[in-house]
mmCIF file of C-alpha atoms in Angstrom:
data_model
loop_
_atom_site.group_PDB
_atom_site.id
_atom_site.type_symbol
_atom_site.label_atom_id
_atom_site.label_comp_id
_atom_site.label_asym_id
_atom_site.label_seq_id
_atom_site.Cartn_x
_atom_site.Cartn_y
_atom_site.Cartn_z
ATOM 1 C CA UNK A 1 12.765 5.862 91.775
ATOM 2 C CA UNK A 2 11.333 8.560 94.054
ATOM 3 C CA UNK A 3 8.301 8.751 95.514
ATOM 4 C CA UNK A 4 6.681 11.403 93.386
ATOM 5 C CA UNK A 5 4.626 11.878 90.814
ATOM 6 C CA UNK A 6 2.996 14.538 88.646
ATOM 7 C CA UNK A 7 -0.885 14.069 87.885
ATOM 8 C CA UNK A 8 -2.619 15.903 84.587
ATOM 9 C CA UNK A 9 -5.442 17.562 87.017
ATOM 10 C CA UNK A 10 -7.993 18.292 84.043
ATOM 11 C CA UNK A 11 -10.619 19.245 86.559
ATOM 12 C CA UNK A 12 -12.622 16.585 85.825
ATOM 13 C CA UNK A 13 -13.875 13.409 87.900
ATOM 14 C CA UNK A 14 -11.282 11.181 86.646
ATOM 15 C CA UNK A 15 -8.317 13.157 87.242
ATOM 16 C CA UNK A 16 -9.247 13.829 90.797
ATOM 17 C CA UNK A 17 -10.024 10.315 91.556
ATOM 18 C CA UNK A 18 -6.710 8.925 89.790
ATOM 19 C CA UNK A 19 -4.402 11.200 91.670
ATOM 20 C CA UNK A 20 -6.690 10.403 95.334
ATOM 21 C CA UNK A 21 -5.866 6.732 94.479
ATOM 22 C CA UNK A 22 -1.619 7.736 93.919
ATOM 23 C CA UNK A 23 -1.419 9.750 97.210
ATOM 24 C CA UNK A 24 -3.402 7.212 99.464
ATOM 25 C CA UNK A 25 -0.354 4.745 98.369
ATOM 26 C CA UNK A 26 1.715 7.533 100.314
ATOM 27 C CA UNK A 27 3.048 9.102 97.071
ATOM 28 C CA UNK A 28 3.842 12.480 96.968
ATOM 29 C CA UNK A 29 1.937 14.669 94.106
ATOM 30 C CA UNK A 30 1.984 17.681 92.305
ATOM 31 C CA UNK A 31 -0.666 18.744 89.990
ATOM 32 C CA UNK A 32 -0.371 19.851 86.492
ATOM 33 C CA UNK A 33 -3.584 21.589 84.543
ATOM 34 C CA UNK A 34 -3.172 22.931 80.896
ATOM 35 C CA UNK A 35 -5.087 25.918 79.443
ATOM 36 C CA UNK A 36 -5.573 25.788 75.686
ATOM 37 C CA UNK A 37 -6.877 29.195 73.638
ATOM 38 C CA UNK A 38 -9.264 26.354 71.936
ATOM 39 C CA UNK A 39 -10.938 25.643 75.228
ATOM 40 C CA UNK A 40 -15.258 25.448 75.551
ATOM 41 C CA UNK A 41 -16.938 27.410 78.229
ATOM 42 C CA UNK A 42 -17.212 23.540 79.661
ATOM 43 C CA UNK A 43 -13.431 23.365 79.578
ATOM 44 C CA UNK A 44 -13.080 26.882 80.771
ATOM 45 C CA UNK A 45 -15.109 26.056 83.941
ATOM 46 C CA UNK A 46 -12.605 22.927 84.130
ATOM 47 C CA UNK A 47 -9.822 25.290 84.031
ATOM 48 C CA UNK A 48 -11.348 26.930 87.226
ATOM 49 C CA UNK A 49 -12.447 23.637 88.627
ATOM 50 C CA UNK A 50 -8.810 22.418 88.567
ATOM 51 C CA UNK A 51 -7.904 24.809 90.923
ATOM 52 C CA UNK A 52 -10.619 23.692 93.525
ATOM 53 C CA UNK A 53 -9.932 20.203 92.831
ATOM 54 C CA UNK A 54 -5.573 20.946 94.205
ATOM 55 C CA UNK A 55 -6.954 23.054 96.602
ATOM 56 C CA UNK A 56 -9.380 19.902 97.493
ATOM 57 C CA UNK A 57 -6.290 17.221 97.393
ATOM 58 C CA UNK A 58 -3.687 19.752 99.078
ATOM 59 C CA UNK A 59 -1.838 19.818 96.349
ATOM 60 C CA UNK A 60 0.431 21.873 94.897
ATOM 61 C CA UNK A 61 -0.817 22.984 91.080
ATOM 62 C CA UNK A 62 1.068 24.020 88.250
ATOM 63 C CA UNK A 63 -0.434 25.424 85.200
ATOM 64 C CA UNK A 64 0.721 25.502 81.209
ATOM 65 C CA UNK A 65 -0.533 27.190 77.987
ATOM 66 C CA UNK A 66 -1.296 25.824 75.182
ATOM 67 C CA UNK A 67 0.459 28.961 73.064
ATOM 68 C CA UNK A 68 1.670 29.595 69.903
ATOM 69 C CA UNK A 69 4.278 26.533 69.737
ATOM 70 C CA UNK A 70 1.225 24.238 69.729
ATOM 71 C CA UNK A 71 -0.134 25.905 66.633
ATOM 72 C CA UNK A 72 2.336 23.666 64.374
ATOM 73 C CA UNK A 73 0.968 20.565 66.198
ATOM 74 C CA UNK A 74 -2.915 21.682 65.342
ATOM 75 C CA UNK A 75 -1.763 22.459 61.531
ATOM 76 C CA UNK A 76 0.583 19.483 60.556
ATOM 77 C CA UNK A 77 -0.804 17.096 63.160
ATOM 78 C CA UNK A 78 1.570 13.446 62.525
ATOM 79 C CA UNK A 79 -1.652 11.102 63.434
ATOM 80 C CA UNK A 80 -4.325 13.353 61.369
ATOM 81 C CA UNK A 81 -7.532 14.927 62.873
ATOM 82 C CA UNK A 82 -11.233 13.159 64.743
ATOM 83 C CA UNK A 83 -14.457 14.259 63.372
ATOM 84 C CA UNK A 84 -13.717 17.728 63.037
ATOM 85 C CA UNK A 85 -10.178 19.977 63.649
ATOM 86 C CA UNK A 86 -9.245 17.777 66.793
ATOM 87 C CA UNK A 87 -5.584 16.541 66.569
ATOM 88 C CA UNK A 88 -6.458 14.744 69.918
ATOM 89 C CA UNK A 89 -3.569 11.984 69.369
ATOM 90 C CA UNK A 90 -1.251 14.576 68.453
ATOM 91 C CA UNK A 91 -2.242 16.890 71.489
ATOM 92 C CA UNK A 92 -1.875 14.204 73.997
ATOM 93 C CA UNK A 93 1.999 13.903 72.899
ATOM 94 C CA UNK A 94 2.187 17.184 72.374
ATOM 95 C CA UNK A 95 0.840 17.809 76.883
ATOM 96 C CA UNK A 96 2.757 14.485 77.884
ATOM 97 C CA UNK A 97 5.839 15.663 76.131
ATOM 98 C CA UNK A 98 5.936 19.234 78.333
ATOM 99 C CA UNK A 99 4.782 17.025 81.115
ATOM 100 C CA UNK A 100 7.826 15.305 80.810
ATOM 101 C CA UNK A 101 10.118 18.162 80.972
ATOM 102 C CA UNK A 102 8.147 19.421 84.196
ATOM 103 C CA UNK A 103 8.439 16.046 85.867
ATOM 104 C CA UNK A 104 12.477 16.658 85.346
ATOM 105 C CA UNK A 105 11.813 20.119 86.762
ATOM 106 C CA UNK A 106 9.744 19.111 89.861
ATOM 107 C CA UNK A 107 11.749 15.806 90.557
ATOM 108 C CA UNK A 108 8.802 13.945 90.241
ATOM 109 C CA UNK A 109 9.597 10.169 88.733
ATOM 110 C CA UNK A 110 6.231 9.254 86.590
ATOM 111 C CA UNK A 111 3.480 10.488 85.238
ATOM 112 C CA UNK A 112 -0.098 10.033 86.247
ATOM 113 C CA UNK A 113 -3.547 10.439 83.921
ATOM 114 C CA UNK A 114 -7.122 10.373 84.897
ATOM 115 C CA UNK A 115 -7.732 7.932 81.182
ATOM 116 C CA UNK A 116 -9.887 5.146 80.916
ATOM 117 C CA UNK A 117 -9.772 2.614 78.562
ATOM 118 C CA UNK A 118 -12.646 2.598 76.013
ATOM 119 C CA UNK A 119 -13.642 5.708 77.526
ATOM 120 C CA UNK A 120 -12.876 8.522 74.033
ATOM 121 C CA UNK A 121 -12.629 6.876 70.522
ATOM 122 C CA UNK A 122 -9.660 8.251 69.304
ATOM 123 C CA UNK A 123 -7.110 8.775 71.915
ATOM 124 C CA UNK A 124 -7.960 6.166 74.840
ATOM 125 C CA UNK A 125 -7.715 2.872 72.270
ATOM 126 C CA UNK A 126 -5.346 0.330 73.314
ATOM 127 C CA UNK A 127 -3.182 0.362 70.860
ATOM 128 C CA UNK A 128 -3.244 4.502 70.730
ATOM 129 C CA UNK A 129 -2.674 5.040 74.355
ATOM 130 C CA UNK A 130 0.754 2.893 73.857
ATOM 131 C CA UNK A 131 1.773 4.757 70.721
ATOM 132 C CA UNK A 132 1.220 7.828 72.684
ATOM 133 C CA UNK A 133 3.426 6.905 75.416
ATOM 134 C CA UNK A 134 6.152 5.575 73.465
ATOM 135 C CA UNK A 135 6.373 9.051 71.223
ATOM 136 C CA UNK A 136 5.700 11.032 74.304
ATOM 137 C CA UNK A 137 9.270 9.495 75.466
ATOM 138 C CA UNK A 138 7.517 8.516 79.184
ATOM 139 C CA UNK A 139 7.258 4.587 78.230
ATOM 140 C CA UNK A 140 6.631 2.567 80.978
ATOM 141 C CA UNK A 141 5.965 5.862 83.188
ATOM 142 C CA UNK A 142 2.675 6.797 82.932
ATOM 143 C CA UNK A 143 0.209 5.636 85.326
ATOM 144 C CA UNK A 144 -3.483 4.982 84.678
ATOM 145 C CA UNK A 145 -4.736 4.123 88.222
ATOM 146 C CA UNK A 146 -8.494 4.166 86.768
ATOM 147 C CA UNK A 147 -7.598 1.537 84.615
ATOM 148 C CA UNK A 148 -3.988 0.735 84.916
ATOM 149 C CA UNK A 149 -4.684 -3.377 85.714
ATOM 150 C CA UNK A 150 -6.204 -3.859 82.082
ATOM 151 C CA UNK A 151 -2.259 -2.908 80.866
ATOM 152 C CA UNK A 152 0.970 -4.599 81.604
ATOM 153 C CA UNK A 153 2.823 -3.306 84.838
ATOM 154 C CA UNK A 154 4.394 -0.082 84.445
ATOM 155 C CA UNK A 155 7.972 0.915 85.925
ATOM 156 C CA UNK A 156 6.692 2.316 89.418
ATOM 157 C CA UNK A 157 4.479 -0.708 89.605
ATOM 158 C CA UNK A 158 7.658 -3.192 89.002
ATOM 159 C CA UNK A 159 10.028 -1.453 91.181
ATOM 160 C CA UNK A 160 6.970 -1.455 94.302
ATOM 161 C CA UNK A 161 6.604 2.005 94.511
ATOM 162 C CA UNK A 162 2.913 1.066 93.962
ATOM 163 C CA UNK A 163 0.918 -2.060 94.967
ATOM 164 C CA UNK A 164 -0.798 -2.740 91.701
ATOM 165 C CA UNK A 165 -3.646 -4.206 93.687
ATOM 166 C CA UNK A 166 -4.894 -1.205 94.750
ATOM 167 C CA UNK A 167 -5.154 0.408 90.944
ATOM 168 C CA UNK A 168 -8.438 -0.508 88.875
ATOM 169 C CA UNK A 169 -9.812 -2.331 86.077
ATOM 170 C CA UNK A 170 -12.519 0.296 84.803
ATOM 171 C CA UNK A 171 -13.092 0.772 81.294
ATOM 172 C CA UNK A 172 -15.702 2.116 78.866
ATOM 173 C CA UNK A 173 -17.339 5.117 78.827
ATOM 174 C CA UNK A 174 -20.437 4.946 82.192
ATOM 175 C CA UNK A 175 -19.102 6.713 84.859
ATOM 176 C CA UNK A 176 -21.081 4.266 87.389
ATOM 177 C CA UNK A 177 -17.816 3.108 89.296
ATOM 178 C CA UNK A 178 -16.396 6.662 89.401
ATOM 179 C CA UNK A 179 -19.683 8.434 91.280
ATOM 180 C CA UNK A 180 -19.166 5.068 93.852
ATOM 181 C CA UNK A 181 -15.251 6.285 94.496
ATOM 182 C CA UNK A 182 -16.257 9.947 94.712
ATOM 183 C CA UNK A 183 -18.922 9.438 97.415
ATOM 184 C CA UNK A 184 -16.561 6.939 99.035
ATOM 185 C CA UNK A 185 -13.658 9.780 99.393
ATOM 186 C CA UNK A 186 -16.404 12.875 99.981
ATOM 187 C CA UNK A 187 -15.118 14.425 96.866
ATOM 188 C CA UNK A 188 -17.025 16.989 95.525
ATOM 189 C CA UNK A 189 -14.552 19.595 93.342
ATOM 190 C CA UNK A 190 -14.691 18.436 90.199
ATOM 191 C CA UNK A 191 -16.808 19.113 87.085
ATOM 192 C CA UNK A 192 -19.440 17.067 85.387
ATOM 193 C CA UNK A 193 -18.446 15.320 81.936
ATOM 194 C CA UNK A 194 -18.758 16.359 78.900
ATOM 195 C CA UNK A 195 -17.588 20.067 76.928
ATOM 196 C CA UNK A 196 -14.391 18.882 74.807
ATOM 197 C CA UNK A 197 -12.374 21.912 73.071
ATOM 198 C CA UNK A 198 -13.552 24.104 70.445
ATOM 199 C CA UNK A 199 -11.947 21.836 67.489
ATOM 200 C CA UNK A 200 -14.257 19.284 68.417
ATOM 201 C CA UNK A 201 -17.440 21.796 67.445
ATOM 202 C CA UNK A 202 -18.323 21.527 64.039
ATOM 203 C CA UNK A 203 -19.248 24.943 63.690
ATOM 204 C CA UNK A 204 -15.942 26.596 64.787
ATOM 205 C CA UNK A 205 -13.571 24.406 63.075
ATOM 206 C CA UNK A 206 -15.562 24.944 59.970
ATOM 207 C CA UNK A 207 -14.637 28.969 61.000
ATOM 208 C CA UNK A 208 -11.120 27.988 61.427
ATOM 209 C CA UNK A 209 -11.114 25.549 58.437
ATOM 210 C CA UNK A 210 -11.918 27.757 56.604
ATOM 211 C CA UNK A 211 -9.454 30.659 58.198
ATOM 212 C CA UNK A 212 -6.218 28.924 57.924
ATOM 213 C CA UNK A 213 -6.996 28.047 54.113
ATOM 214 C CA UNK A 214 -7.328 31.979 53.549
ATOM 215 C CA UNK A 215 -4.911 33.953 56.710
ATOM 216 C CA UNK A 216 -1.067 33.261 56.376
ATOM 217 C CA UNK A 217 -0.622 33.324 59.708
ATOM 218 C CA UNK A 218 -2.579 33.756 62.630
ATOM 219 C CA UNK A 219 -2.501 34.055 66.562
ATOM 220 C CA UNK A 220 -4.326 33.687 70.029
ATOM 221 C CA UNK A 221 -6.317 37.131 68.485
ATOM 222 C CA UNK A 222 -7.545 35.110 65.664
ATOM 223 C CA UNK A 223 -8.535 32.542 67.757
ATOM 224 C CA UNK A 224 -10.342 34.416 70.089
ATOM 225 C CA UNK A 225 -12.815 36.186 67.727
ATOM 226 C CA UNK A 226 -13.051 32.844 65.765
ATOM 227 C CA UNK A 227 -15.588 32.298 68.693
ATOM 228 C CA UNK A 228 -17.960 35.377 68.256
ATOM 229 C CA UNK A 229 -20.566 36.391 66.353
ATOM 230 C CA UNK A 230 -21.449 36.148 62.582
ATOM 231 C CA UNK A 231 -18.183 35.827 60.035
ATOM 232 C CA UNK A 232 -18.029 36.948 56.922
ATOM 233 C CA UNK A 233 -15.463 36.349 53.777
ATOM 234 C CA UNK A 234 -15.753 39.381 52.031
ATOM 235 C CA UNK A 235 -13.163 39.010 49.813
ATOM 236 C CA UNK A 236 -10.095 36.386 49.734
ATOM 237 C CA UNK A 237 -8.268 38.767 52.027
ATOM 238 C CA UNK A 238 -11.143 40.676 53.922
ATOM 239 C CA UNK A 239 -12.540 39.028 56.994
ATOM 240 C CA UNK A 240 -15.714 40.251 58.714
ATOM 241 C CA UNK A 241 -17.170 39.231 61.958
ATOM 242 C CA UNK A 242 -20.550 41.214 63.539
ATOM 243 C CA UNK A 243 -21.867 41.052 66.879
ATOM 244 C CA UNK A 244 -25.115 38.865 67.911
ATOM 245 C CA UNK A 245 -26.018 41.038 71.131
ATOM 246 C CA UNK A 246 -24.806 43.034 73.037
ATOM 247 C CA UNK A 247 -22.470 40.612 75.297
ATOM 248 C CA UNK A 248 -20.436 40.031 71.962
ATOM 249 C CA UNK A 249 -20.193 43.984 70.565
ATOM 250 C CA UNK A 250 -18.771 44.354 74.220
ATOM 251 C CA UNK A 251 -16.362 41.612 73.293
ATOM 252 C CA UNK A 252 -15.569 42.388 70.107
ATOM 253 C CA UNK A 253 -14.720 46.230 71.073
ATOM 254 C CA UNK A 254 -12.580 45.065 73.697
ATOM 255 C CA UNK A 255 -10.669 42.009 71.968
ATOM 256 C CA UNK A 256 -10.112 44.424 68.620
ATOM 257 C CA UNK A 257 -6.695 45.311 68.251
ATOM 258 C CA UNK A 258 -4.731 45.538 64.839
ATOM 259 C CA UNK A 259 -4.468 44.057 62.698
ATOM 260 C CA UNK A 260 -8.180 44.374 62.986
ATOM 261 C CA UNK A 261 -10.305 47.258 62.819
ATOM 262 C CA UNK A 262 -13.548 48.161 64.805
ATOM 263 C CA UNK A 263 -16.607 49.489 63.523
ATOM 264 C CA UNK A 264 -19.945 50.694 65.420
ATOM 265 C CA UNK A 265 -23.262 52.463 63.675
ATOM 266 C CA UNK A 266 -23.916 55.842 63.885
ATOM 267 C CA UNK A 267 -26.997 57.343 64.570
ATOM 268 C CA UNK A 268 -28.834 53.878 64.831
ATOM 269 C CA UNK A 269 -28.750 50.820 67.469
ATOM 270 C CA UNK A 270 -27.156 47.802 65.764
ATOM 271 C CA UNK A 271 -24.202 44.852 65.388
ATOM 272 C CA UNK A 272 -20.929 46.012 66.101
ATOM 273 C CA UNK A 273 -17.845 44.718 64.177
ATOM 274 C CA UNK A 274 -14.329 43.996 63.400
ATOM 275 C CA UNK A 275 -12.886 43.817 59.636
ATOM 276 C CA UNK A 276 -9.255 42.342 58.873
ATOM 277 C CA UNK A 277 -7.986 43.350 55.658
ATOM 278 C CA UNK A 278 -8.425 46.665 53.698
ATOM 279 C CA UNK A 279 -11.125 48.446 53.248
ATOM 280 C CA UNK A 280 -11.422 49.996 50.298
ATOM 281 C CA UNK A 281 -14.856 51.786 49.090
ATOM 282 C CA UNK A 282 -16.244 48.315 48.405
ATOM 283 C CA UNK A 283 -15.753 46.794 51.833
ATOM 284 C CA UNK A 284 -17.208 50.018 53.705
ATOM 285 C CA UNK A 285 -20.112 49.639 51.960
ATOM 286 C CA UNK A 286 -20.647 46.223 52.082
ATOM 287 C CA UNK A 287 -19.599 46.234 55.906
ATOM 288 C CA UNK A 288 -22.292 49.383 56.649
ATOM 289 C CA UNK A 289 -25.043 47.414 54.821
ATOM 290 C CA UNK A 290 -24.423 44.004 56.781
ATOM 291 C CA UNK A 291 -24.812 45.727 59.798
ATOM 292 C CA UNK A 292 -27.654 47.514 58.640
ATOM 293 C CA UNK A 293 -29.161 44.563 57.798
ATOM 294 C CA UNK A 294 -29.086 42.935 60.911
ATOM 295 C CA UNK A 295 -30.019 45.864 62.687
ATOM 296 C CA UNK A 296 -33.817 46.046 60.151
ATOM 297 C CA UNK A 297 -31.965 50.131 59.762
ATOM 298 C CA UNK A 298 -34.547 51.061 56.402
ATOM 299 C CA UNK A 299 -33.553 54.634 56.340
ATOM 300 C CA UNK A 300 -31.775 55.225 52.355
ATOM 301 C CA UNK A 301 -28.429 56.172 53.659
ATOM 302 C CA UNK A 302 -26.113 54.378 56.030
ATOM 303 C CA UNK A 303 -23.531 55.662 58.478
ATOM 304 C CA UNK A 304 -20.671 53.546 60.484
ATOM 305 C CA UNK A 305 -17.824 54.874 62.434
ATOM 306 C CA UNK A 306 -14.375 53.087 62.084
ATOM 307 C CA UNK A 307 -12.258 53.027 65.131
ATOM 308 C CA UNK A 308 -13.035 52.473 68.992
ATOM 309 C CA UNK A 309 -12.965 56.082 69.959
ATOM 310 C CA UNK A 310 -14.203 57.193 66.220
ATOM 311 C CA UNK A 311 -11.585 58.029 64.234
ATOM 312 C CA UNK A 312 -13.860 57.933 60.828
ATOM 313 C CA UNK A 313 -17.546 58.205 59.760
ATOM 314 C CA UNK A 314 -18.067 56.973 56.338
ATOM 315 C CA UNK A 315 -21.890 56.667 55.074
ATOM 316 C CA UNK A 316 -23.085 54.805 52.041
ATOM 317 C CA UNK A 317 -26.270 54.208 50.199
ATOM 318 C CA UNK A 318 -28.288 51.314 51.399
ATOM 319 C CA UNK A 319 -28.912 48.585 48.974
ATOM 320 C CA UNK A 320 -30.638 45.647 49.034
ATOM 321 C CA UNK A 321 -28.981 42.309 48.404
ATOM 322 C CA UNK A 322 -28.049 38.698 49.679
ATOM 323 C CA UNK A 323 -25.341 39.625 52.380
ATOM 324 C CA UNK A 324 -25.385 35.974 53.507
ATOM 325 C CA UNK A 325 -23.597 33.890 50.532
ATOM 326 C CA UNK A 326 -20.572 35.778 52.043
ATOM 327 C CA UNK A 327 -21.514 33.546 55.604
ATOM 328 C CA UNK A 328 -18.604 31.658 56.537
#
């Protein structure tokens, strides 16, 4: 077995400090750091993190996406969902899985993970953490320096290519005996806990709940503007979402591309907004009045143009009426 490994670098505390512990057994490491289309701002400022936190080590880093391909995995996950849309048991073999094929790739011989035992309720259990290695395919190489004495010895460990004595014993979820090993190294890249991806909000897997059960098919698009503004179902096949301020009309105008369509008002400051589906009479005046309605517009008639560079100006009578049982 060589002397090499490659450590998930999340950008986190725990990954830093569990791949600090590998190389100061003289192990050679190179890092891997996944970026997901479901990721938090939290996670997002991981994703950046991760990169300082290499840089910090001085180690090489290697980055996936979470694409299209893990879309299947999210929809039909084998071990069900947490609280809300989070396959996390299902993800973690999904990550360890291409982890595996990129440990072939790099020549690296195990794996190494910043987990903790006790530390998340669904996918660091005893009893999960071993199903998850066995249907990841790296049983017996996946190293948990953090907490990698409270499990029986893995394969580096038996063969010596690690002194066991010099992995620890923490478990549960305080972070006390971390902060002690990050002043003791002078480590200081890494972010602060807490965030966890967007399935874990119960407002935005409600959104995408309640998306998949209507769309076909979707993609990283869908996703996207799944985390702006206010959504509306308009009809079964019509999809509305309108800007809260200005940051998120600038988002939505740039993000729109087919098959959604972008609409702005004319003649009056208000929402912005993109529509998937047709838009027949109905929807164009149902779509003006919503974003009259959040922009107070009183006047009797309404005007919107369709289009980024205005393509169409269609205007409609204002009416009066309970926009938001159409809320998602």
């Amino acid at each position: 077995m060589k002397k090499k490994a490659i450590s998930l670098i999340s950008g986190g505390l725990d990954s830093i400090l569990s791949t600090k512990l590998i190389m100061e057994q003289g192990i050679e490491v190179v890092g891997f750091h996944f970026t997901s289309p479901f990721a938090s701002k939290r996670d997002k400022e991981k994703g950046a993190m991760a990169v300082k936190t290499a840089a910090e080590l001085g180690i090489e880093l290697l980055t996936r996406h979470k694409g299209e391909d893990y879309f299947d995995v999210l929809l039909h996950p084998k071990h069900g969902y947490g609280k809300n849309m989070n396959p996390c048991i299902d993800c973690r073999i999904y990550m360890l899985r291409i982890t595996a094929a990129v440990m072939e790739e790099t020549g690296a011989s195990f794996v190494v993970t910043g987990e903790v035992l006790g530390q998340r309720p669904m996918s660091q259990r005893r009893e999960t953490m071993r199903q998850i290695e066995v249907e990841s395919g790296l049983e017996g190489l996946i190293v948990r320096p953090l907490c990698a004495q409270c499990f029986t010895p893995t394969i580096p460990e038996q063969e010596g290519i690690l002194d066991r004595s010099k992995l620890l014993s923490i478990t549960g979820r305080g972070r006390t005996p971390q902060y002690g090993l990050a002043q003791k190294y002078n480590l200081t890249s890494f972010s602060k806990p807490g965030g966890g991806c967007l399935l874990t909000d119960p407002i935005f897997a409600a959104r995408f709940k309640e998306f998949i059960s209507m769309e076909k098919t979707f993609g990283i698009l869908d996703i996207d503007l799944l985390t702006l503004g206010r959504h509306f179902r308009l009809r079964e096949d019509v999809k509305l979402i309108v800007g809260r301020d200005e940051e998120e009309n600038e988002r939505l105008r740039s993000l729109c591309a087919p098959p959604y369509l972008f609409f702005s008002p004319e003649g009056f400051k208000g929402p912005e907004a993109v529509l998937k589906g047709p838009h027949d009479g109905e929807i164009i005046r149902l779509v003006a009045n919503i974003i009259g309605f959040y922009a107070k517009y009183k006047a009797p008639k309404i005007s919107v143009v369709a289009g980024k560079v205005g393509t169409e100006t269609y205007t409609v009578e204002r009416t009066e009426e309970d926009y938001e049982r159409f809320r998602v």
